[in-house]
PDB file of C-alpha atoms in Angstrom:
ATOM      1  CA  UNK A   3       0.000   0.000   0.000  1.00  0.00           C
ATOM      2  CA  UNK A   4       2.748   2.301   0.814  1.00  0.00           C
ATOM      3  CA  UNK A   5       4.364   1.755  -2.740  1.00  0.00           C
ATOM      4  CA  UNK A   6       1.267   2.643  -4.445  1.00  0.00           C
ATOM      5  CA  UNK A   7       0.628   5.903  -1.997  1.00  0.00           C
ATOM      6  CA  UNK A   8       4.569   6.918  -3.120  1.00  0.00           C
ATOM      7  CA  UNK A   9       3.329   5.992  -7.155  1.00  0.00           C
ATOM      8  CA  UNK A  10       0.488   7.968  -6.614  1.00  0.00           C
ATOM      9  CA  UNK A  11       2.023  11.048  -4.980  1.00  0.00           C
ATOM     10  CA  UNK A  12       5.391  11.213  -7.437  1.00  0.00           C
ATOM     11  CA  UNK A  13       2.975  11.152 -10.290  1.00  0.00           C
ATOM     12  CA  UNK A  14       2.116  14.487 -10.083  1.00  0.00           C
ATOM     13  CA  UNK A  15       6.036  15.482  -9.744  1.00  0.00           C
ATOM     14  CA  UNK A  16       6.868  13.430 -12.910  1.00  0.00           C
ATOM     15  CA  UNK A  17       4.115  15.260 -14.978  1.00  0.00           C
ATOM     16  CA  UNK A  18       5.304  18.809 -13.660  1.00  0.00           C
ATOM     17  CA  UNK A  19       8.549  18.093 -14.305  1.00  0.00           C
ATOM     18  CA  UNK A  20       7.657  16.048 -18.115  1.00  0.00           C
ATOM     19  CA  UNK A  21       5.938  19.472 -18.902  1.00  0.00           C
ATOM     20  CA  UNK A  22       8.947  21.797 -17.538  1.00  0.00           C
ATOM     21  CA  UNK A  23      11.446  20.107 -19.650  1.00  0.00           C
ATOM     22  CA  UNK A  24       9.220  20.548 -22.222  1.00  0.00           C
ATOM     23  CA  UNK A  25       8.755  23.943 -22.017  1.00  0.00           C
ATOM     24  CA  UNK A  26      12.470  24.467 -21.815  1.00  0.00           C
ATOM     25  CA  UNK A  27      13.106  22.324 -25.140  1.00  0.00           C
ATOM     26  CA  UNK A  28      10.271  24.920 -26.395  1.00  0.00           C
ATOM     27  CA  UNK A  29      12.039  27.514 -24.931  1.00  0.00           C
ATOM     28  CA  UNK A  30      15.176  26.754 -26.214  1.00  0.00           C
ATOM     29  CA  UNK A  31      14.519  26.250 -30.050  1.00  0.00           C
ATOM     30  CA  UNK A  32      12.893  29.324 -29.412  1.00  0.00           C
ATOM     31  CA  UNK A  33      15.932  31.103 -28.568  1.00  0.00           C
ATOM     32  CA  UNK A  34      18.129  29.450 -30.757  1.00  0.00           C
ATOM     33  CA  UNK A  35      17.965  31.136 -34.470  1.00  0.00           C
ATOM     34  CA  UNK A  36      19.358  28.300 -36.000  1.00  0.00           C
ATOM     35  CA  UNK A  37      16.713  26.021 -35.164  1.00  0.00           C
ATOM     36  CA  UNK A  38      14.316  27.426 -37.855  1.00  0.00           C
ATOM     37  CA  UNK A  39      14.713  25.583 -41.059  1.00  0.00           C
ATOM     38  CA  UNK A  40      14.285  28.270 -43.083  1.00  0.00           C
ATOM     39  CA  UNK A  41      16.746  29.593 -45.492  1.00  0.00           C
ATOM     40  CA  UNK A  42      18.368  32.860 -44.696  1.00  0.00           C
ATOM     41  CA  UNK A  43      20.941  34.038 -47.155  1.00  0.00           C
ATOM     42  CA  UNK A  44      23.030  37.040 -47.223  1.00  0.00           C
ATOM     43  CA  UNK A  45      25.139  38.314 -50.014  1.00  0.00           C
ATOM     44  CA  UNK A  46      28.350  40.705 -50.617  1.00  0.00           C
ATOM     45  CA  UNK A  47      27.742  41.985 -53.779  1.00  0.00           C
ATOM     46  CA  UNK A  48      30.662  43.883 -54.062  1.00  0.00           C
ATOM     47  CA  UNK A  49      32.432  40.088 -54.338  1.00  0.00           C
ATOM     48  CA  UNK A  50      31.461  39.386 -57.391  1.00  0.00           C
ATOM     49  CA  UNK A  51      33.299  41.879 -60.248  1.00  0.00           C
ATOM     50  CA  UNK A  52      31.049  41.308 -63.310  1.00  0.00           C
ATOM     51  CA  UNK A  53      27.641  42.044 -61.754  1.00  0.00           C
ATOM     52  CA  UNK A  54      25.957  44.853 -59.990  1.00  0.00           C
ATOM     53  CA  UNK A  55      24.737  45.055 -56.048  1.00  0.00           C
ATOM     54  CA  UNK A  56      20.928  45.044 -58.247  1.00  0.00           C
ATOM     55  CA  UNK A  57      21.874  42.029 -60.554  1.00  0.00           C
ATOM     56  CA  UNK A  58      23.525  39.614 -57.829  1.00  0.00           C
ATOM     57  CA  UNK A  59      20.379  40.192 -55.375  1.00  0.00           C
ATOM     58  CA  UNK A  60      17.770  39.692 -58.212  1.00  0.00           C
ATOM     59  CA  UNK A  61      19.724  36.105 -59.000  1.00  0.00           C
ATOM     60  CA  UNK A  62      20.235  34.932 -55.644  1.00  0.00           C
ATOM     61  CA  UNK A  63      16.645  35.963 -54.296  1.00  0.00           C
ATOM     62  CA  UNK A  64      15.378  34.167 -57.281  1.00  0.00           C
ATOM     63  CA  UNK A  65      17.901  31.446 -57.004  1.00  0.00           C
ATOM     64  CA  UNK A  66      16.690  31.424 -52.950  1.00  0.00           C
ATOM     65  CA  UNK A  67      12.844  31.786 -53.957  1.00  0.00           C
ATOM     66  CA  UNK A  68      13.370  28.025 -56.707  1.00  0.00           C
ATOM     67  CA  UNK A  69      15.040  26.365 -54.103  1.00  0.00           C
ATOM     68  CA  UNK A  70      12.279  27.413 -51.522  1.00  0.00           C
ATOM     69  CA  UNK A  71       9.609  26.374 -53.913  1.00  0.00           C
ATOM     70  CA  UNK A  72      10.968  23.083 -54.426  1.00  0.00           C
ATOM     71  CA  UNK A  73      11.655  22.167 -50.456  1.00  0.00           C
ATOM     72  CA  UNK A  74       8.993  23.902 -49.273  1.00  0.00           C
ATOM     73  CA  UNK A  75      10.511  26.139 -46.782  1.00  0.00           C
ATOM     74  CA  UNK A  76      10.180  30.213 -46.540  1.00  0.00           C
ATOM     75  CA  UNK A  77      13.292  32.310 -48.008  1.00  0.00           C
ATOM     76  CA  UNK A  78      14.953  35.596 -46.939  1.00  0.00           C
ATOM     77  CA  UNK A  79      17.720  37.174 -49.140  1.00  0.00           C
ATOM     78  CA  UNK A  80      19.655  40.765 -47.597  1.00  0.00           C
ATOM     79  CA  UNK A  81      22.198  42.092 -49.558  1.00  0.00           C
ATOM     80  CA  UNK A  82      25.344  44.158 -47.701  1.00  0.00           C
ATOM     81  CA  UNK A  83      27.342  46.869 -48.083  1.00  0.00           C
ATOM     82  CA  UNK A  84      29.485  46.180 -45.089  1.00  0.00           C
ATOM     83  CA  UNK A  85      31.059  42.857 -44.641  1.00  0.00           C
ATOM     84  CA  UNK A  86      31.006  43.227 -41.348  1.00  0.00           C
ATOM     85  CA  UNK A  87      27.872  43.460 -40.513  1.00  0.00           C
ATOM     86  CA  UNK A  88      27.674  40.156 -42.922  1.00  0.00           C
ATOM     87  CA  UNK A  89      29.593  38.615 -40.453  1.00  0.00           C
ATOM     88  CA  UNK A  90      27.897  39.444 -37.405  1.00  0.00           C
ATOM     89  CA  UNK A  91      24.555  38.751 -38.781  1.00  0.00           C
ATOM     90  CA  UNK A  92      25.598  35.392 -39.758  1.00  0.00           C
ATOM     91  CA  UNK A  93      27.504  34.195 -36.435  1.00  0.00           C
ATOM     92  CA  UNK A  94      24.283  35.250 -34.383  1.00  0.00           C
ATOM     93  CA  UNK A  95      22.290  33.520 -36.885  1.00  0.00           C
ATOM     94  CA  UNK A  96      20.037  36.312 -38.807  1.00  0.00           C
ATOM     95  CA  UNK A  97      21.351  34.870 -41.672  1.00  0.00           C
ATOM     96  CA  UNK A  98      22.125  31.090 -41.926  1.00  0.00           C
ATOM     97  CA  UNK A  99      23.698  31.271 -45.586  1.00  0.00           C
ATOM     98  CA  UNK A 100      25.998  33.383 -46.926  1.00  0.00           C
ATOM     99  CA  UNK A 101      27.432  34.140 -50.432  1.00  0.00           C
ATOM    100  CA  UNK A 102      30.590  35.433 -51.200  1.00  0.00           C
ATOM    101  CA  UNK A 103      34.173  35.830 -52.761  1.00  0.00           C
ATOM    102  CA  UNK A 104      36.120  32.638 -51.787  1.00  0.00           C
ATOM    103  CA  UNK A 105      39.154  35.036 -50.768  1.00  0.00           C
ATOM    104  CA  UNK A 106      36.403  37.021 -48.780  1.00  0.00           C
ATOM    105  CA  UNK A 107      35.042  33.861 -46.974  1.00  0.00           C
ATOM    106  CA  UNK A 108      38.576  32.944 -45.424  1.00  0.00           C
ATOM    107  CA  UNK A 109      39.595  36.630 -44.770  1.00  0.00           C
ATOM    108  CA  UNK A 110      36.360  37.422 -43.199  1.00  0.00           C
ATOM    109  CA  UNK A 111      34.460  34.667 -41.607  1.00  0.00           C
ATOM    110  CA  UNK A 112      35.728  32.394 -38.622  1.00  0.00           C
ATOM    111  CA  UNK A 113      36.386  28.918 -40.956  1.00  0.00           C
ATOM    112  CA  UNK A 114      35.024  27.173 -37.802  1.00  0.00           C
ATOM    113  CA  UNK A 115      31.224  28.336 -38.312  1.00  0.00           C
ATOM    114  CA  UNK A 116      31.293  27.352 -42.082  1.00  0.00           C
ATOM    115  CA  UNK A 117      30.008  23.949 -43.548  1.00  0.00           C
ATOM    116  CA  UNK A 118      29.111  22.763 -46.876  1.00  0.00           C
ATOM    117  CA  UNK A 119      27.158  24.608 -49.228  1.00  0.00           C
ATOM    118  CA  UNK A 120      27.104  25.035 -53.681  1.00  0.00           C
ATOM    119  CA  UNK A 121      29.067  26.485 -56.039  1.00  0.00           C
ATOM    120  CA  UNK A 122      28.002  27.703 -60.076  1.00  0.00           C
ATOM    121  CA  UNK A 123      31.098  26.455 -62.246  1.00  0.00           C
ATOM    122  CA  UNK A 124      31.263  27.233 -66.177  1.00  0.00           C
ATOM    123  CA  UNK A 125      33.587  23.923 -67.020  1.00  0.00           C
ATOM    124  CA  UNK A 126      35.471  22.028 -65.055  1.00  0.00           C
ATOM    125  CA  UNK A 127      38.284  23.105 -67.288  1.00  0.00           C
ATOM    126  CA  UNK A 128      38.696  26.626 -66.261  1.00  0.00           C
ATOM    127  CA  UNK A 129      37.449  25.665 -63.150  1.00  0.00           C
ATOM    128  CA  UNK A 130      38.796  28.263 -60.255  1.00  0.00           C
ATOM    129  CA  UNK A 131      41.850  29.178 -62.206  1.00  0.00           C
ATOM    130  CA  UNK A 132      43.248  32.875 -61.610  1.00  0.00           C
ATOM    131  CA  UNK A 133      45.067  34.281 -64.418  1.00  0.00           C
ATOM    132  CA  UNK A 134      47.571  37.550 -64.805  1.00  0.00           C
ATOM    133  CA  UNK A 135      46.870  38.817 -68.202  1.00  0.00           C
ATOM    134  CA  UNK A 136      49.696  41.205 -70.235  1.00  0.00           C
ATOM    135  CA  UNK A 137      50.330  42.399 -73.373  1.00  0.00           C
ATOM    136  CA  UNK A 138      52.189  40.249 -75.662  1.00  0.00           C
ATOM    137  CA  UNK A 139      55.057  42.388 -76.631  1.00  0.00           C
ATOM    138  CA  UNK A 140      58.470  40.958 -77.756  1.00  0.00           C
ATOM    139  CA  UNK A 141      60.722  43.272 -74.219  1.00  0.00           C
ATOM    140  CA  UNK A 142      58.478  41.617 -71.801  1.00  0.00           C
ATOM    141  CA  UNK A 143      58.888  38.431 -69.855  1.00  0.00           C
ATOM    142  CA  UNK A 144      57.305  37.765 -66.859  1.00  0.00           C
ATOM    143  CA  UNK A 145      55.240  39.899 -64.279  1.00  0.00           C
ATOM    144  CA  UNK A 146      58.246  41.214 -63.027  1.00  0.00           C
ATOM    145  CA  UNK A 147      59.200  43.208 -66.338  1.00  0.00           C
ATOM    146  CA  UNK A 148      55.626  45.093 -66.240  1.00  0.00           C
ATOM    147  CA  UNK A 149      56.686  47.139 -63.298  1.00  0.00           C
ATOM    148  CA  UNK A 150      55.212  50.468 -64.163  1.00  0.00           C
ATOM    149  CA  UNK A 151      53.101  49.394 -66.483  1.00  0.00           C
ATOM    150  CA  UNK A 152      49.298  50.546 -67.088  1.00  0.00           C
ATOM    151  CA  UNK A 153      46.813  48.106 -64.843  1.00  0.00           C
ATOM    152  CA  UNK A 154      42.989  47.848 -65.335  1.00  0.00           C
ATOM    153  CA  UNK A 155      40.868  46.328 -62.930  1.00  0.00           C
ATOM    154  CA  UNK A 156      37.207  45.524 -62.567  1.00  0.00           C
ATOM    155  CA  UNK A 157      35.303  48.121 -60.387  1.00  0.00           C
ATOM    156  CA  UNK A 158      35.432  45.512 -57.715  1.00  0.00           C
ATOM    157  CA  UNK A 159      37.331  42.878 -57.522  1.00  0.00           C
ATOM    158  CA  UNK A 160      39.128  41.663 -53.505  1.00  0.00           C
ATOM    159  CA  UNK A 161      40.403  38.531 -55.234  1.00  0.00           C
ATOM    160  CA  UNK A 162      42.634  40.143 -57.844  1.00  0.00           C
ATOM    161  CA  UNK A 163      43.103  42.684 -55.829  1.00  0.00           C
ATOM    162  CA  UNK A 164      45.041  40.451 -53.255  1.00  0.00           C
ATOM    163  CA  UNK A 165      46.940  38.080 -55.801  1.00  0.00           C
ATOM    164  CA  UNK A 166      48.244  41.182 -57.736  1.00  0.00           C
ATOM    165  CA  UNK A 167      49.149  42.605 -54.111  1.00  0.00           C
ATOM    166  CA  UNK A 168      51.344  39.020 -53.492  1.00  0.00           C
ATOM    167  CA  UNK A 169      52.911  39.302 -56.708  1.00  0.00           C
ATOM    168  CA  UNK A 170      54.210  43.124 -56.636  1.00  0.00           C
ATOM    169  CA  UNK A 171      55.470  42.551 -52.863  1.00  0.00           C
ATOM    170  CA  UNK A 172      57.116  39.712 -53.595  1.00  0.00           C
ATOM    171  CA  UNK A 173      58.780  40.713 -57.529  1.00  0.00           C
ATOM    172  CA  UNK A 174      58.468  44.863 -56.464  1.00  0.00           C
ATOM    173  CA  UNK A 175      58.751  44.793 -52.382  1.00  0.00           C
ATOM    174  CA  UNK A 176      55.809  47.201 -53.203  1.00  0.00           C
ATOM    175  CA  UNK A 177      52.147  46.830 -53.228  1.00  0.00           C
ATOM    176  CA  UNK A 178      50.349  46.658 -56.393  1.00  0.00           C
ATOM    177  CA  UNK A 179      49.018  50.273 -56.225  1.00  0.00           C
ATOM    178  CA  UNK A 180      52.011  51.556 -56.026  1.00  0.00           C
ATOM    179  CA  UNK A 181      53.706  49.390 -58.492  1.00  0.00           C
ATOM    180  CA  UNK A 182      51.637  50.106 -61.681  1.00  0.00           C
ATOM    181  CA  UNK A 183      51.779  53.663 -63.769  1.00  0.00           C
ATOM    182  CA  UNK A 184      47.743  53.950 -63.962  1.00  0.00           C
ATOM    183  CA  UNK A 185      45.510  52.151 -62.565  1.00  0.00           C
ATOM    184  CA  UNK A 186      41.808  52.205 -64.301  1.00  0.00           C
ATOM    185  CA  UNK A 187      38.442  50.674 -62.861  1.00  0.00           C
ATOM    186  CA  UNK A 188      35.908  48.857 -65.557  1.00  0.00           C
ATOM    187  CA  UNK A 189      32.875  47.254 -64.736  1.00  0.00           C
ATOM    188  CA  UNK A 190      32.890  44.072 -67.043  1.00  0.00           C
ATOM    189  CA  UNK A 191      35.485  41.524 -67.161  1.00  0.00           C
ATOM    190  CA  UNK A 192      35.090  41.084 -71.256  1.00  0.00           C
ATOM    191  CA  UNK A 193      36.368  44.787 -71.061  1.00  0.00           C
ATOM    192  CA  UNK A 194      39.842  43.996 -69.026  1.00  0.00           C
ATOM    193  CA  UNK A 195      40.414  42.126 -72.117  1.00  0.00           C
ATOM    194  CA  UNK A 196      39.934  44.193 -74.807  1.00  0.00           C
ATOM    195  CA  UNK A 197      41.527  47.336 -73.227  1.00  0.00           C
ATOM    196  CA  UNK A 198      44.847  44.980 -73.007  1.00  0.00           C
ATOM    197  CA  UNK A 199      43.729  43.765 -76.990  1.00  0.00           C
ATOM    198  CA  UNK A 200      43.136  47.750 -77.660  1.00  0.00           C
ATOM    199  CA  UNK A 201      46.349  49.465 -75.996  1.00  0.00           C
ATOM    200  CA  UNK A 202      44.499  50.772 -73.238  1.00  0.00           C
ATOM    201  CA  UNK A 203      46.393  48.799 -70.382  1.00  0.00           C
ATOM    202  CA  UNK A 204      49.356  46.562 -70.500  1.00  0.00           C
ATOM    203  CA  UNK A 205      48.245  44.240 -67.501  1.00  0.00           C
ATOM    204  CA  UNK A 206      45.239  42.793 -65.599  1.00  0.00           C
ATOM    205  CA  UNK A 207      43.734  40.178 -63.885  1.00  0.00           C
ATOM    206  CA  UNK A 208      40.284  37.830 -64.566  1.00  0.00           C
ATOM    207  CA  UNK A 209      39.139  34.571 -63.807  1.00  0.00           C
ATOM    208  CA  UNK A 210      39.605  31.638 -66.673  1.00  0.00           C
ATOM    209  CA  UNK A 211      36.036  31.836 -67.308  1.00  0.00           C
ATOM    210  CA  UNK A 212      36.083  35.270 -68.105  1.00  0.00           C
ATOM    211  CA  UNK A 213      38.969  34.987 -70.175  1.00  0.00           C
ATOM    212  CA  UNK A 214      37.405  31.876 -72.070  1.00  0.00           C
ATOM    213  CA  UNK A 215      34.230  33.673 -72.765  1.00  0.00           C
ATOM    214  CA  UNK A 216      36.129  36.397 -74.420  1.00  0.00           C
ATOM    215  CA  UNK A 217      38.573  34.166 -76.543  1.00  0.00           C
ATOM    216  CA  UNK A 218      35.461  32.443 -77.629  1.00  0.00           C
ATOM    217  CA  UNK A 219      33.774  35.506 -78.725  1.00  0.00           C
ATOM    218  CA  UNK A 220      37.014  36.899 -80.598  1.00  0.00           C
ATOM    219  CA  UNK A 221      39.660  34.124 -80.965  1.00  0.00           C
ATOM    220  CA  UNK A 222      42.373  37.387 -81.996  1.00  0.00           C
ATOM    221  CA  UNK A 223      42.447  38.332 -78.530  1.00  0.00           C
ATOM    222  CA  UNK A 224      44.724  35.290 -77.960  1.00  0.00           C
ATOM    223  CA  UNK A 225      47.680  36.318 -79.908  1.00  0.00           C
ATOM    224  CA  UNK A 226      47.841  40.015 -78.400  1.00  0.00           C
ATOM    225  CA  UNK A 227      47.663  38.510 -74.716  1.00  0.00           C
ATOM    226  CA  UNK A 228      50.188  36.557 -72.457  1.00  0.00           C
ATOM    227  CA  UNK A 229      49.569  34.783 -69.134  1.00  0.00           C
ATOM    228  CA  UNK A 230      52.105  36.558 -66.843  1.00  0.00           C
ATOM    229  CA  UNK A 231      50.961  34.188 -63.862  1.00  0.00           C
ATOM    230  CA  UNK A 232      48.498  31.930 -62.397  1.00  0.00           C
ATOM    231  CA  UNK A 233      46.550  30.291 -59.270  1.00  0.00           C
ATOM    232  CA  UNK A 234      44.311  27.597 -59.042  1.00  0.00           C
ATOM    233  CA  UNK A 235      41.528  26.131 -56.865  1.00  0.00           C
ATOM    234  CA  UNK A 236      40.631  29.500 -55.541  1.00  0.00           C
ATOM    235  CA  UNK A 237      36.614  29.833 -55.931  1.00  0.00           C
ATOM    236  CA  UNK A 238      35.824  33.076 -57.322  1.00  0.00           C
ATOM    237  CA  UNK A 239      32.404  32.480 -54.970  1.00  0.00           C
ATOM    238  CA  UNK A 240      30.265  30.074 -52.895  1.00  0.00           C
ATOM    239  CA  UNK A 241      27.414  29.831 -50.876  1.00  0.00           C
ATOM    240  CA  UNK A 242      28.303  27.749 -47.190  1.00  0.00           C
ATOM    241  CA  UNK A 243      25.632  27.162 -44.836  1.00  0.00           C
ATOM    242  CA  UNK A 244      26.355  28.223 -40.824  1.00  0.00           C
ATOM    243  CA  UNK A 245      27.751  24.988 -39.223  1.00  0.00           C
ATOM    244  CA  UNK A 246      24.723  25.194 -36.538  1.00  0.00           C
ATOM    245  CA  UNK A 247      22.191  24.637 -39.027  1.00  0.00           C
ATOM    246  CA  UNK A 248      20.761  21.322 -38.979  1.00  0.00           C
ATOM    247  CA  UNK A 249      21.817  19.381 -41.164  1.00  0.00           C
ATOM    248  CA  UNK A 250      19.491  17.324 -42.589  1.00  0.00           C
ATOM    249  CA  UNK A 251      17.564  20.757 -43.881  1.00  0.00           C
ATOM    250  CA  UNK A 252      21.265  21.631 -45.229  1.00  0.00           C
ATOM    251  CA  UNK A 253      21.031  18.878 -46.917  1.00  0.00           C
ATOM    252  CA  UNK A 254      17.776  19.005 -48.663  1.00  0.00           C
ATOM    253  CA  UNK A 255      18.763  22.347 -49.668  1.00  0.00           C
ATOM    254  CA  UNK A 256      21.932  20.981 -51.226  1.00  0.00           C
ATOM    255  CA  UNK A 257      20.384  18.340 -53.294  1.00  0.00           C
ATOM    256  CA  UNK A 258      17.864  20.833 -54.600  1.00  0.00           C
ATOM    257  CA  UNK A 259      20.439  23.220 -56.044  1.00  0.00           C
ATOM    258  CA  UNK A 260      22.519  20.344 -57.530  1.00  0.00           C
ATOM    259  CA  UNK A 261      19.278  19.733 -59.481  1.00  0.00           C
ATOM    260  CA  UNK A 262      19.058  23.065 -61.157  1.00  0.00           C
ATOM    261  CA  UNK A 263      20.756  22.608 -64.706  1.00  0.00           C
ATOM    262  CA  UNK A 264      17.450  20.007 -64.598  1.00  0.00           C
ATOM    263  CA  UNK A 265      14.682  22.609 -64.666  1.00  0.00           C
ATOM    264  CA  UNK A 266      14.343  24.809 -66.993  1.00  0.00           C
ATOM    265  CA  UNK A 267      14.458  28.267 -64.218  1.00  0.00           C
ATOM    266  CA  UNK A 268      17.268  26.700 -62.766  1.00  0.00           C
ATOM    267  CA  UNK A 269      19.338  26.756 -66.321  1.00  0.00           C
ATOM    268  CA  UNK A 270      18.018  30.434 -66.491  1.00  0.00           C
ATOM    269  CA  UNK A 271      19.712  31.168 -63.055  1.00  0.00           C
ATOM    270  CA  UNK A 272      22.777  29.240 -63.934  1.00  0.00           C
ATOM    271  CA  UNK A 273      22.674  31.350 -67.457  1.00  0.00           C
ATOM    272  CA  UNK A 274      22.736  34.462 -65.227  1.00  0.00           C
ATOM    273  CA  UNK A 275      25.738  33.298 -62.755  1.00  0.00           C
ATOM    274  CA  UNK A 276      27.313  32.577 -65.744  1.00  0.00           C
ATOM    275  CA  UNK A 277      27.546  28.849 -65.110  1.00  0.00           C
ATOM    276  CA  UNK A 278      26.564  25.392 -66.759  1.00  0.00           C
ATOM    277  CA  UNK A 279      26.331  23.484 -63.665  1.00  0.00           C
ATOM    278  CA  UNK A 280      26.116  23.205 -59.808  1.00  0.00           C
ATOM    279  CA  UNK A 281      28.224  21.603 -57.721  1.00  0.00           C
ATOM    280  CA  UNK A 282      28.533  20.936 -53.783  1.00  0.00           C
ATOM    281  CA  UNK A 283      30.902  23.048 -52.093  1.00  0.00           C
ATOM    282  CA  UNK A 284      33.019  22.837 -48.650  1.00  0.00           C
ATOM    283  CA  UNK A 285      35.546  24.343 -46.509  1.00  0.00           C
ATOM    284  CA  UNK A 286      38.189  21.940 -48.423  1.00  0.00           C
ATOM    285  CA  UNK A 287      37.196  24.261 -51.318  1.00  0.00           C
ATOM    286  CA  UNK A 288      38.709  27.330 -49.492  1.00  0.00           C
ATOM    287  CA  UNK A 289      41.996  25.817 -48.624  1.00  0.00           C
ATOM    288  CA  UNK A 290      44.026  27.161 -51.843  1.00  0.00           C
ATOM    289  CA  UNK A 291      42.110  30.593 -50.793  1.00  0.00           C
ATOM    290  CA  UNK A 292      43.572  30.285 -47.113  1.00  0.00           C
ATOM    291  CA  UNK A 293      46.998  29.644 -48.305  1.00  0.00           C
ATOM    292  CA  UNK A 294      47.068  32.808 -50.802  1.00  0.00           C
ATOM    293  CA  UNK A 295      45.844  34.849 -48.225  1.00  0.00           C
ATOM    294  CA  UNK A 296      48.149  33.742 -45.818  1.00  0.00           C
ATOM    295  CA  UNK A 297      51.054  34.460 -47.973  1.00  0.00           C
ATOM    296  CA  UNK A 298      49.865  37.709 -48.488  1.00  0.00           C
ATOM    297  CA  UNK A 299      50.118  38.299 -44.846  1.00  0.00           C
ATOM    298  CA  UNK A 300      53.485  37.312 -44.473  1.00  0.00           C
ATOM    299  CA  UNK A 301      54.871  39.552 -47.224  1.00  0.00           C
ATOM    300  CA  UNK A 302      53.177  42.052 -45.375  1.00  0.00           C
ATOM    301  CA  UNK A 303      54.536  41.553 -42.334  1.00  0.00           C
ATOM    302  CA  UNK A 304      58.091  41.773 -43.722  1.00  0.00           C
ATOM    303  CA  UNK A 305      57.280  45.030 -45.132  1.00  0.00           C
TER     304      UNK A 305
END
């Protein structure tokens, strides 16, 4: 009888204390922004040299919005101006996805809170290669004979940027602002090209896709132009889900992009990315990024 009065009272005890644990699991989702499978994406336009801030956040909210349809889960898409505020909103968890340069991802963003993600790649080919472009002329040999030469850039462009910045400190003991005679700012990458083609600029610095597309359009520009130097496996972008996302949404979300050359929105969002396919994407993909960058920061600390 005793045994069933203590059954009887603890009952009461075990339900209380059933319900309070619940509420705290409640409770604790509630608090925790990356328990809400939804996907959250944020975007550094400025990463990405041949489109505008208006073009990248039209593609990736509709690139977002396909996905969405296809899982079934609600999108968000916020473009920045500051990367840091990028990377605050993603380690406290307003956004759960972010897209950006590869060289911006490792510079940036604590390598720690990344995990997989995709990638748009044109061929696998050109895939990720990095090229210093010159002028073919008959004095020259090397990037270390165009010191004080004319440079053109795109508008923006932190990947170049940094791997022109390696070279000059390393061949100049000089960064690469203050190693070039003019330094001009062009919004397209098919125009870095034919400025060199045109006698505009004598050196600059694109992606092998870019420089692909162009041959392909004008085969002439091949003869005119020399490959002064060049890095590969560094992504010009990515998309990486935060590590605290759960990751069997991740992975739904995954598999649907990888799907997209299927349907026929998906090839018109790979048509504006410039790409032909999607592919799955990791922190392993960032490692020839971290190196570059870390070179770069020991040339500059011997300056």
């Amino acid at each position: 009888m005793h045994t069933h009065l203590a059954v009887l009272i603890s009952l009461p005890f075990l339900v209380c204390a059933l319900a309070c644990s619940m509420l705290m699991t409640v409770a604790n989702a509630a608090d925790d922004p990356f328990a809400s499978e939804t996907l959250r994406a944020g975007f550094y336009a400025k990463s990405f040299p041949d489109f505008s801030v208006e073009d990248v956040e039209v593609s990736v909210k509709l690139l977002s919005e396909e996905i969405g349809q296809e899982v079934g889960v609600k999108t968000t898409v916020k473009a920045y101006e500051d990367i840091q505020s990028m990377r605050q909103d993603f380690e406290n968890g307003t956004i759960n996805f972010v897209v950006t340069s590869s060289i911006l991802m490792v510079s940036q963003f604590d390598k720690n809170l990344l995990s997989d993600g995709f990638r748009f790649i044109r061929s696998v080919e050109s895939l990720d290669k990095l090229l210093v472009l010159g002028q073919n002329k008959p004095n020259k040999d090397g990037f270390n004979s165009y010191r004080g030469q004319r440079l053109v850039l795109a508008q923006s462009d932190p990947t170049c940027e940094l791997y022109l910045d390696l070279l000059s400190l390393s061949d100049f003991k000089q960064s690469y602002s203050n190693s070039f005679k003019l330094i001009k700012r062009v919004k397209k990458a098919h125009q870095l090209i034919l400025m060199l083609f045109f006698n505009q600029a004598d050196v600059t610095c694109l992606y092998q896709n870019a420089y692909d597309i162009a041959i392909e359009m004008n085969p002439q520009l091949k003869q005119k132009i020399t490959v002064l130097s060049e890095i590969k496996n560094v992504p010009e972008g990515m998309g990486l889900f935060h590590i605290s996302t759960p990751a069997a949404f991740r992975e739904i979300v995954i598999a649907e992009a990888l799907k997209l050359q299927n349907r026929p929105r998906g090839r018109q969002l790979l048509e504006l990315f410039k790409g032909e396919q999607t592919i799955r994407a990791g922190v392993n993909d960032l490692s020839a990024a971290m190196e570059l960058h870390a070179a770069h920061q020991r040339l500059l600390g011997r300056q």
